[in-house]
Amino acid sequence: MRRSRWPFVVTMAVLLFLYLPIIILIVNSFNASRFETGWQGFSLIWYERLFQEPEIWRAAKNSLVIAASATALSLIIGTTAAVALHRFARSRLQGVHFGLVYMPLVVPEILMGISLLMVFVAVGIQLGLFTIFLAHVTFCTSFVAMTVLARLQDFDPSVIEAARDLGAGWGTTIRRILLPLLLPGLVAGGLLAFTLSIDDFVITFFVAGPGSTTLPIRVYSMIKFGSPPLINALSTILLVITFAAVAISQRVSRSRS
Amino acid sequence: MKSAKRHNLQNALVGVMSFALAIFVLLSGCGESPRVLHVYTWADYFKPALVARFEREYDCRIVFDTFDSNETMYAKINAGAGGYDLLTPTSYMAGLMHSQDMLLKLDHALLPNRIHIDPEYLDSAIDKAMDYSVPYMVVNTVIAWLKSRVEDFEPSWSVFDRSDLKGRMTMLNDMRETIGAGLKFLGHSINTKDPAELEAAKGVVIRWKQNIAKYENEQYKTGVASGEFLVVHGYSGDILQVQKENPDVRLAVPREGTVISVDDLVIPRGAGEVRLAHAFIDFLHDPAVAAENTAFLMYLCPNTDAYPLLPEALRTNPAVFLEPGIRARSEMIADLGEAHALYIKAWDEIKAAK
Amino acid sequence: MRAKRHWKIQEVLLSLPSLFWLSLFFVIPTLLVFAVALRPANPYGGIAPGWTWANIRSLASPNYLAVAWRTVWISVLSTAVCVVLAVPISYYLARVSAKWKNVFLMLIIVPFWTNFLIRVFAWKVLLHPEGAIKKILAFSGLVSPQTSLLYNAGAVVLITVYTFLPFTILPLYAAAEKFDFQLLEAARDLGAKRLQAFFKIFIPGIRRGLITAVLFVFIPALGSYVIPDIVGGPDGEMLGNKIAQRVFVDRNLPQAAALSVVLILSVLAPLAAILVLQRRRDKPASLLEVR
């Protein structure tokens, strides 16, 4: 039977749509012109400038610190949540638990930002890296839990009972059965949490304080205060890192299957 | 076979983690100085070379966080963003913060350079005695345009009525500035508390809104330099800096008079480095430093002894030193007290208008 | 009996960390927003003592209605465009060979891994009034040389679509992959026209994916803040911008809270409806599974 060509055409058009801005961005990062309106020759000057901007590197460091620590904590909380949701799927408590974990995934970021800001103000906690960390753990936890849960749903929970029945201690069960089964989910969830944390602007913007400028906040002010070529260069570097990360995670998931 | 794969996986995981750790160690290795001065200010508001010099002389590090409006800064500080040692609010906001007991009283013994400050500015200032604030920069609101693209430019607020420039002009996303422009256009005070005058100005701004592309506080700079916008409402120093990159950019002070704002240096309550903050304020008012900073930012540091040290082009620039006639018609933004709510309502209506 | 209690204790222990954390940093903050919406503001950005309905009552103001209406139609339009584009893509991806499937999926996901602000910025560059696209359009007489492609509602919709398209494609693809394409062939054999078969068989077949996709675009779009801020015009204000303005510019937290309550309720309504509709049998996690 002859198939319609439309799905193919739309897919290609959308891929072009997705990549066009990114390609322009990369090309412009090598443009000697300060404005994006014309090509004035190949240049690495913006990369050079980028490395002379200590503020950007300080922001990058803040982002990495927050992303690493938020990922670590949300992995722990999110994974226990996923295990609970999976093992006790039929209990009423888990119904509530599921709703609670699911909500932060879809609630608009601005709401989470403003409500957290209000809590921090009410408690009188000093806004800064720590408050950003608390906020990031909150939304990362949900994403980790859902990712790990999706992996768990692919495997048979009776494996654990079987291991226990065969006399394996909890330590052995966790180490030999649960962790290997969960590992791909943990990697996927961790990577997702890390990316989301590194990428978050809106929530961070609300709960940031002195000296806690993160990379997206810096990028936002660069967009506003107008250093476009620097953003192009920074974006290109981030894109390269992203591609590398995606390639690595592909490797990891391929070695799994 | 399966365990070999698992090994691959674990190796990859360990690899990624050690990579992340390496970056972390590398970055956190950048040495931390013992003393850090946290400054919360407008973007690019201090000449970097002068900052570096101060850091060297006082063996400290200055960390800048930036805000894009007085209100954002105030909201953040009010919301508990403590830990800053120095702020640069506009005078009316400094006055408001003082009234809320949010600022420290300045120690004049630590500010010997205060004698250089222009008495004429102090005379019209809110905090004449410099109890809690020292003026830092005088900012004039101006209109900039692209010479090659805009015909018959008139130095008047009425330019925003020109429909031939529709979609290529911006006004400031700032209630006081943009309503203020409307008030000046009608010959009223920018600090009016008369609802009728405000209502009339609102009508003018809504009319202008049909012709503008965006209310914009920051991107107008690159916008006008790159030809994205043809006429922009902005701040003198910012536009003079842009002019250096694109000489086609011209600027004018509207003949109806304009808004003058003075940004002050203030130390918030709860600052950790009070002495260092005083030292930085004093450093900025050393006449040589003030002149160098002014020449870089192209705003005017109101420091009488710095004026003779300024480059000729700046000393005769009518956007830096306003012509006396325009100066007389221009005003500084004052806190409105209860009338603040009227302005918010008018601004909401402007934003919602079709 | 002992075993049952043991089981319960295990459940509670495993659920405790996330229940605790999310109660502290998600439930309580949300409740606080409701509480603050009922408090009066003082003119200095603080919250005054006492309680008031004034903030809630002020929501009826025509200024808000204009913003709310704009927020809704921009979100609906963006969601519709996303779905219209994503359905054929998911259909294509589900049928193409495994090798190409992986390549395409990767290509769709990667842009989504890049910094969100940078993607928005890239469009600013692309649609620059002195840029190539505008020049081509102006040259071919489609737009006047003086107009700007940016700073209007169209730009906001375009970039919202760009940002959320991967969120739409992934759940739809996950659903399409589980779809039995033999059903389509069967319908054709029974004399159905191609489009007829597509709408009568395929679309209902991926219904659950469709619901998830709509949810993951429409709700975040309702809370947009950055996109209208960067590429919207003087008319482009959405609810999110108004909330941010109330917090950061007007220093009026109670008003911001009242607006947030509207947003929370308008998010909760479709969400509750959908959660009830699809229950937990269909895992909403399918979106994340593909990543």
CSV table of C-alpha atoms in Angstrom, one decimal, chain A residues 126-127 208-213, chain B residues 37-41 63-67 73 76-77 80-87 266-273 277:
chain,number,residue,atom,x,y,z
A,126,GLN,CA,18.7,34.4,53.5
A,127,LEU,CA,18.1,34.2,49.7
A,208,ALA,CA,18.3,34.0,44.0
A,209,GLY,CA,20.1,36.4,46.3
A,210,PRO,CA,23.5,38.1,46.6
A,211,GLY,CA,26.4,36.4,44.9
A,212,SER,CA,24.2,33.6,43.7
A,213,THR,CA,24.0,34.5,40.0
B,37,LEU,CA,32.4,43.4,48.8
B,38,HIS,CA,29.0,42.5,47.5
B,39,VAL,CA,27.6,45.2,45.3
B,40,TYR,CA,24.1,45.1,43.9
B,41,THR,CA,23.9,47.6,41.0
B,63,VAL,CA,31.3,40.7,43.4
B,64,PHE,CA,28.6,42.4,41.4
B,65,ASP,CA,25.0,41.4,41.1
B,66,THR,CA,22.8,43.4,38.7
B,67,PHE,CA,19.3,44.6,38.7
B,73,MET,CA,16.2,45.7,43.6
B,76,LYS,CA,14.7,41.6,46.4
B,77,ILE,CA,16.1,43.4,49.4
B,80,GLY,CA,15.2,39.1,52.5
B,81,ALA,CA,18.1,39.3,50.0
B,82,GLY,CA,20.6,40.4,52.7
B,83,GLY,CA,24.3,40.2,52.4
B,84,TYR,CA,24.9,43.2,50.1
B,85,ASP,CA,27.4,45.8,51.2
B,86,LEU,CA,26.6,48.5,48.6
B,87,LEU,CA,23.7,49.5,46.5
B,266,VAL,CA,24.1,53.6,49.9
B,267,ILE,CA,25.0,50.9,52.4
B,268,PRO,CA,22.1,48.7,53.4
B,269,ARG,CA,21.5,47.6,56.9
B,270,GLY,CA,23.0,44.2,57.6
B,271,ALA,CA,26.1,44.9,55.4
B,272,GLY,CA,29.0,42.8,56.4
B,273,GLU,CA,31.8,45.0,55.0
B,277,ALA,CA,32.0,49.9,51.5
